[in-house]
Structures are given as C-alpha cells and as structure tokens.
XYZ file of C-alpha atoms in Angstrom:
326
model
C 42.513 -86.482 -35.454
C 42.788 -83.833 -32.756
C 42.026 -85.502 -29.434
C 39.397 -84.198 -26.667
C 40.610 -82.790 -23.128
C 40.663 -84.337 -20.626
C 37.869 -84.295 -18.541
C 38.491 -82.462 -14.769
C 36.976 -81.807 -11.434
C 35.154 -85.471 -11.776
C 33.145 -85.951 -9.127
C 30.892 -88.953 -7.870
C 28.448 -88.158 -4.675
C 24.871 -89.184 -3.594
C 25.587 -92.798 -3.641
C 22.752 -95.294 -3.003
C 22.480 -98.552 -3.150
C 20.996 -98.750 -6.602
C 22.335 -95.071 -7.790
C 24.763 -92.364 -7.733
C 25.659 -89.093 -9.287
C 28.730 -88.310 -11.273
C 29.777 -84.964 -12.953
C 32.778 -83.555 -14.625
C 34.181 -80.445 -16.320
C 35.120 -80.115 -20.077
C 36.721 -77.442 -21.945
C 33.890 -75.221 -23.970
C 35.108 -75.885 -27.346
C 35.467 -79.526 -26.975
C 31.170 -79.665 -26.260
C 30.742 -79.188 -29.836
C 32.711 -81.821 -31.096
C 31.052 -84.407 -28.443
C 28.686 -87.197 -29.881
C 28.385 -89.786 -26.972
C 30.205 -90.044 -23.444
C 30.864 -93.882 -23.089
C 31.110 -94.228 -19.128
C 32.067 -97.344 -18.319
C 30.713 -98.769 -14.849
C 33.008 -101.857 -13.886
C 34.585 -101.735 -10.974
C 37.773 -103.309 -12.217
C 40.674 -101.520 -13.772
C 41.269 -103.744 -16.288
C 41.016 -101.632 -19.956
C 39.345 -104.448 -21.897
C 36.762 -105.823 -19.529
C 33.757 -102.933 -20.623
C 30.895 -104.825 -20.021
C 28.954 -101.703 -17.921
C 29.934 -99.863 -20.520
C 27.008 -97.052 -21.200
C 26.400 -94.439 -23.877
C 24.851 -90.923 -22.811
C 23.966 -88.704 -25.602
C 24.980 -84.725 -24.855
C 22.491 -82.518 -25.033
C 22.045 -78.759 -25.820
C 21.912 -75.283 -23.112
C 18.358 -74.828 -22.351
C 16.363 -72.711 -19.956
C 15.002 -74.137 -16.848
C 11.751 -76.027 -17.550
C 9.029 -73.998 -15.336
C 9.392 -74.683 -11.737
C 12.379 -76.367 -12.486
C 14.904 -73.409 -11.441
C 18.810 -74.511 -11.615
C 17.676 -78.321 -10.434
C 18.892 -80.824 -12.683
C 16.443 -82.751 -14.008
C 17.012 -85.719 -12.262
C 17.169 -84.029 -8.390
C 19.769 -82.395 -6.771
C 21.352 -78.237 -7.657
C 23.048 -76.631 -9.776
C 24.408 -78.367 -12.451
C 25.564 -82.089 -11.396
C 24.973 -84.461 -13.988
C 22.617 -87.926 -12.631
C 23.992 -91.082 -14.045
C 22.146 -94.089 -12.870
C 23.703 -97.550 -12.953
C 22.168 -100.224 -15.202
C 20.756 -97.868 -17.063
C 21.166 -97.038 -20.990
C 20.983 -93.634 -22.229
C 18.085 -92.847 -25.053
C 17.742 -89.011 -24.644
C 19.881 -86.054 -24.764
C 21.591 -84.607 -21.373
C 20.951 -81.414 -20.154
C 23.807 -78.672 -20.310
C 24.018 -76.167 -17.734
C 27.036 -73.503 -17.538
C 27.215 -70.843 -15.202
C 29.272 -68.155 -18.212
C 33.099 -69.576 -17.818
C 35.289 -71.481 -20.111
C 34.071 -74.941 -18.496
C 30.248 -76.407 -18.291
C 29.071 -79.738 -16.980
C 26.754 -81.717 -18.806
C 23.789 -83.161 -17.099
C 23.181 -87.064 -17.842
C 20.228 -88.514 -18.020
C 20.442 -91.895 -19.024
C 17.134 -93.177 -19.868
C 15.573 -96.487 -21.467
C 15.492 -96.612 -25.583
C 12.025 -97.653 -26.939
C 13.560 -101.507 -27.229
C 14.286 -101.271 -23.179
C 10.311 -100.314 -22.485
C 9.346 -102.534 -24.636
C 10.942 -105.782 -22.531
C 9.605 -103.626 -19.623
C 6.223 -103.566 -21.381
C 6.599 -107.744 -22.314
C 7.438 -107.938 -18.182
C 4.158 -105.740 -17.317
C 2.122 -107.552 -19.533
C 2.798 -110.796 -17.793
C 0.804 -110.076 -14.534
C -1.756 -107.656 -15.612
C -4.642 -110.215 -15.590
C -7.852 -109.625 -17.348
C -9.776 -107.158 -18.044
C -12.798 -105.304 -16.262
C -14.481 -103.054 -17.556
C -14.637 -99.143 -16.344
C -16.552 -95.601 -17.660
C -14.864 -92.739 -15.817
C -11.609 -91.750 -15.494
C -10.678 -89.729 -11.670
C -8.315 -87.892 -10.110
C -8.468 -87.202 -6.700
C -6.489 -83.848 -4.787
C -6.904 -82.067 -1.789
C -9.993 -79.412 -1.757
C -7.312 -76.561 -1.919
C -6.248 -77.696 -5.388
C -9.550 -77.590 -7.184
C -9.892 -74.189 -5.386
C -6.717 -73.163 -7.169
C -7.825 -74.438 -10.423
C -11.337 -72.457 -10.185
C -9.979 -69.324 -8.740
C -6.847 -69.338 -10.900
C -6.826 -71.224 -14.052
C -10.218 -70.415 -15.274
C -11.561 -73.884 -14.227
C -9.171 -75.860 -16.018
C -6.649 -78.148 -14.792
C -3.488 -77.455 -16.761
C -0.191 -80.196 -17.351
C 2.488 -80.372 -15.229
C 6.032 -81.971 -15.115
C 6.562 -85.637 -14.600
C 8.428 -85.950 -11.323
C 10.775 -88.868 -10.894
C 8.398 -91.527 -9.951
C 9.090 -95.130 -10.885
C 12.107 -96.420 -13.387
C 15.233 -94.023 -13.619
C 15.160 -94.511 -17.024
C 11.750 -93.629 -17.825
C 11.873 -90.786 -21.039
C 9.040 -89.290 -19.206
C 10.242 -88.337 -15.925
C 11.622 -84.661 -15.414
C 10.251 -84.073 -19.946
C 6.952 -84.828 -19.988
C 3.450 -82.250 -19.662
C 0.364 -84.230 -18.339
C -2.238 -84.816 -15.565
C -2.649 -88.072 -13.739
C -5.798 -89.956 -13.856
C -6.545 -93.521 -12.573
C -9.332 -95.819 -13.651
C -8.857 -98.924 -12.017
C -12.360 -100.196 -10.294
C -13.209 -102.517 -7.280
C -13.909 -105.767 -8.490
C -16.731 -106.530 -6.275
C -18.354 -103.315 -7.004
C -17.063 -102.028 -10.739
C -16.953 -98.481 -9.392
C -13.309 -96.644 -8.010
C -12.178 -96.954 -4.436
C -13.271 -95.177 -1.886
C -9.815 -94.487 -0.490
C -7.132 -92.533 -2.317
C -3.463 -91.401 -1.465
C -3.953 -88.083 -3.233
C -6.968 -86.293 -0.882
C -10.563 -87.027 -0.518
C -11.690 -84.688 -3.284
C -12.681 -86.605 -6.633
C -12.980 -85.436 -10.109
C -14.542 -87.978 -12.421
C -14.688 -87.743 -16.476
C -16.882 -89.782 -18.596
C -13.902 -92.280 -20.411
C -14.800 -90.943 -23.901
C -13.733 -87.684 -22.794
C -9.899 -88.198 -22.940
C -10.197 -91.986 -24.571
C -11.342 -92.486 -27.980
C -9.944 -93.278 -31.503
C -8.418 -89.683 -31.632
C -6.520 -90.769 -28.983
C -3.236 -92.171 -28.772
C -1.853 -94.976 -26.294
C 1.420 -95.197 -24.897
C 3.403 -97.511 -22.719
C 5.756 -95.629 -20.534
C 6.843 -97.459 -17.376
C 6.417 -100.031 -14.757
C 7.298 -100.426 -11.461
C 6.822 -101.354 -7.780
C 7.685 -99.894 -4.464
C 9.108 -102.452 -2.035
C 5.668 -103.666 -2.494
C 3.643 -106.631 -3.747
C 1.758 -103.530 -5.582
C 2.612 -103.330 -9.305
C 2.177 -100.066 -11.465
C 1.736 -99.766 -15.018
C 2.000 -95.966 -16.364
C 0.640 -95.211 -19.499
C 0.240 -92.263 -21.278
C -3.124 -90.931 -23.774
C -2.129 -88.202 -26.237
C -4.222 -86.918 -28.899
C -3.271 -87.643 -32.325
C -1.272 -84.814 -33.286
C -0.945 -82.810 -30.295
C 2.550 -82.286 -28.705
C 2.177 -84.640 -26.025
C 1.650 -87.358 -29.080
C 4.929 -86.014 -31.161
C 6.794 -86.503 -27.977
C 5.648 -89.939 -27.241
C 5.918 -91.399 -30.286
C 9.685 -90.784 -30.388
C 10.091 -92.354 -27.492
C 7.461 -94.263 -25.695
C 6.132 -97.763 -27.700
C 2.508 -97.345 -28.925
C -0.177 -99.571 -28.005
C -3.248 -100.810 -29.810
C -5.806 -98.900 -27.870
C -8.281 -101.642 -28.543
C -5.945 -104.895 -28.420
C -3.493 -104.407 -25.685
C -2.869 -105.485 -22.043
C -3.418 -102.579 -19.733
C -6.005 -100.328 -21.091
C -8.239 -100.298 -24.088
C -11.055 -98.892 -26.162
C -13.419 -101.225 -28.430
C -16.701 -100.136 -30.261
C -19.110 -102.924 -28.945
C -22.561 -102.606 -30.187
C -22.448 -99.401 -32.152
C -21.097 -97.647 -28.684
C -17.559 -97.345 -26.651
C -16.310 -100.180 -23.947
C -13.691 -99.850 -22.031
C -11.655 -102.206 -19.663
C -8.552 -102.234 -17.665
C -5.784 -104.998 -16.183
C -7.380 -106.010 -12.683
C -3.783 -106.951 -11.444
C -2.072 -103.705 -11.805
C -2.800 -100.424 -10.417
C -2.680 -97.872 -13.686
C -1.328 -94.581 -13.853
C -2.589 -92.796 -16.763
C -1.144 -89.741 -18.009
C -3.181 -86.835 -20.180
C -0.812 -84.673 -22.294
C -3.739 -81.858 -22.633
C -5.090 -79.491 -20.647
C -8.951 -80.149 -19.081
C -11.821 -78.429 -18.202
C -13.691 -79.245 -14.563
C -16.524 -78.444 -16.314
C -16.177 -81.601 -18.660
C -16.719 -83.571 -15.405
C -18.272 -83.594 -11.865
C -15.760 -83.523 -8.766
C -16.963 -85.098 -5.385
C -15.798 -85.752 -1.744
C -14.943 -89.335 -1.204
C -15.980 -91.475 1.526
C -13.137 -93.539 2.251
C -9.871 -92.640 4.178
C -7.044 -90.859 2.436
C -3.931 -93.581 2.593
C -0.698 -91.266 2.047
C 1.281 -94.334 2.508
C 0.242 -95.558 -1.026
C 1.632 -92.060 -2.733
C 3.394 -92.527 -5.618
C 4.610 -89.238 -5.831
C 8.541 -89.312 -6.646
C 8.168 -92.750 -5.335
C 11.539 -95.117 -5.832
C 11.710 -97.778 -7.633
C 12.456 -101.193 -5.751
C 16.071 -101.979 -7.695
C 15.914 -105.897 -6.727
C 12.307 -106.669 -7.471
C 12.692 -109.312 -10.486
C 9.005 -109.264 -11.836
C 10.032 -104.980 -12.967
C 13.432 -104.909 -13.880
C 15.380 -105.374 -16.845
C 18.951 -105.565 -17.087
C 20.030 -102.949 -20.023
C 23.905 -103.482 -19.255
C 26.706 -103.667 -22.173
C-alpha cells in the first residue's frame, strides 16, 4: 500500500480558550485518495494514548457560497481550515486551492445526528411547559423591510446561517433560512415588546409556515454566559430543499408531540404552543412574502445586548454541552 505525504506548512493560530484553528498542506494527488483525517487532540506525546482522537471527513472544491467570498466557512481568510476541540466531525470540509500543486482543506468538524440528539435530550430537560402562541415575528431595523419592498419584490428571501451557538452545529455557515421567534409573555400571551433585532415587527399567522406540510427539526442549543437558554429549531416543508438538507442531518421532531414547539388539531382547528423556559429560534428554509403578514413598530426598547447574532457559545456551561471526545 503506497503511503500518503506527509503533511507540511502545519499551522495552528487563533487560539481561544475553548478553540483554535489548524491548517496544513498536502500534495494534490494524495486529496483523492483521502477518506478521513484522524487529528488527534492530546496534549501528550505518547503514540497510544488517542483518546481526543477526531475524524474530519474531506470535502470537495466548491465556489464561495454567496457573500461568502474566500472566508472559510467557519471565520477567518483565505483558506485556513477551523478545527474546534471537543468536537466530532459529521460533514464534509471545504477545499480551497489557490491553482498550485498543494491545497488546504478546510475542517469543519460538526456534531453527527447522535451528538444533537444528547444535545436535544439536554434541551428538553429545562424547556418547561407549554403556552400556547398564533403568530410567528421577526423583528429588523426599518431599513431592512425597505430593502425587501424596494428590492426583492416584497419578499424576504433566505440567508446563510452565521456561526451562532454550538461549533458543531450542521447548520452554521450551510444552511438557507429566515429567523422567526414565537415565544410569548406569560402574563400577557402576546410577544415582547422589546427585541435585540430593531423595533420594526413582522408578524405571520402560525399556520402560515407551521402546519402538517411542514417539517420539524432540532438543530442546536445553547447559552451565552447567560442564565438565558436557546433552543434553535428549524421548519422545512416536506420536500423542499431546506427539508432534504435537514433530514440528513438534523433529528426530526414530532411536530405535534415534542418539547419545544408543536402543532395539534384541537377541535377541528390548529393549536400551537411553545417551551416557556427557553427562548426559541426558529428557522424557515423558504422564501416569504410581507404580504402574507402585517409588519409593525414596537413599543418597547431595542436590547442589542441580547443579540444572538454570531453569538459564542459559553464552553463551560454544563446544562448545554456534551462531551463528543474519543
């Protein structure tokens, strides 16, 4: 058996204190005979103690998703692979050459379904009962839903996941959608006043983007440093793209017997409810229409401390981790 090159020009920068980045240089030829890259993370020298040990599919040359550029999909330029400690690799890496003999693949080591799923068992522990809600929202700054009108013939069209919550969530950086929330007040039953996002509101009727055509995914949860918990789910109708790219990844929830989110015919009409004790993030894989809807100023304050946008995850918070180590 012909053995592989050795790999050169290794390189391990942007250290944290739950993360770092690590990239190398292969010969061409050899990236077509490459499975799996086992990296192993133990600090100790000793050959058979390989209990960090992690397995990162390769992936295939691509073009830049749009807006994406030469950025690797996990931050940072060019093409530096992101490898994330404590992490286990369920997706293929992103290749990026620049035209010579040697390329550097680009890691992205993210949580198999069996991973979200003990994330999902963790989340499912403090999401307390149910209350019932009938709109979903999204709130943005008055330019945006300028932009849309002017722009996009009035309809609000997916965009990229950014990096927000879990490293190893298969959505981050791959995944089309448009955040909604739905959680209510509990003293009122209607959504807060206040919002991170800007103090212009667009509310759907539920049934709109929810319904038995719909599918339900589970796709992350995580915290901030913060006794605040979030739970980010993702609808897809059956079918679309959005659904063939959850289900090969993401575990699928009952939409009318689950813990976050759900959708029961009650009296010949539709009910639905969501966990009090988690804020939801719910993702929409399609593209929709302001006319569908009615958007509004809010009355509240807008609290840009509460952003979740390419918000970190808090690496020692026990009630949102799980340890995927080898």
């Amino acid at each position: 058996m012909e053995l592989l090159s050795t790999p050169k020009n290794i390189e391990i920068n942007n250290i944290t204190c739950d993360s770092f980045r690590i990239s190398w240089a292969m010969e061409k030829g050899d990236l077509e005979r490459v499975t799996h890259y086992f990296i192993d993370l133990n600090k100790k020298e000793n050959k058979n103690s390989n209990k960090f040990k992690h397995r990162v599919s390769p992936g295939r040359a691509r073009d830049p998703l749009p807006g994406e550029g030469r950025r690797a999909r996990r931050g940072g330029t060019g093409s530096q692979p992101s490898l994330e400690p404590n992490l286990a690799a369920g997706r293929d890496g992103l290749l990026e050459g620049d035209g010579d003999a040697l390329m550097s693949p680009c890691l992205s080591p993210d949580y198999a379904k069996e991973h979200l799923a003990q994330l999902q068992e963790k989340a499912e522990l403090i999401a307390g009962r149910m209350l019932r809600f009938s709109v979903f929202y999204r709130n943005q700054h008055k330019e945006y839903f300028q932009h849309v009108r002017m722009h996009c013939g009035n309809v609000m069209k997916p965009s990229l996941k950014d990096n927000s919550g879990s490293h190893g969530s298969p959505t981050s950086g791959m995944l089309h959608g448009i955040f909604f929330s739905c959680n209510t007040e509990f003293n009122t039953g209607q959504p807060p006043q206040d919002s991170p996002y800007g103090r212009y509101r667009f509310q759907i009727p539920a049934q709109r983007l929810f319904n038995p055509n719909t599918n339900l995914y589970f796709a992350d949860f995580y915290c901030m440093y913060t006794a605040y918990h979030y739970v980010v789910l993702v609808l897809a109708p059956k079918g679309s793209s959005g659904d063939l790219f959850c289900r090969e990844r993401l575990p699928q929830l009952d939409i009318s017997s689950n813990k976050f989110l759900t959708c029961c015919v009650e009296e010949g009409e539709l009910v639905y409810r969501h966990a009090q004790d988690s804020i939801l993030e719910v993702i929409y894989t399609e593209p929709v229409d302001l006319g569908l809807g009615v958007l509004g100023e809010i009355s509240g304050h807008q609290l840009m401390s509460l952003s979740t946008a390419n918000a970190k995850k808090d690496p020692s918070c026990k009630t949102c981790n799980i340890s995927v180590g080898r």
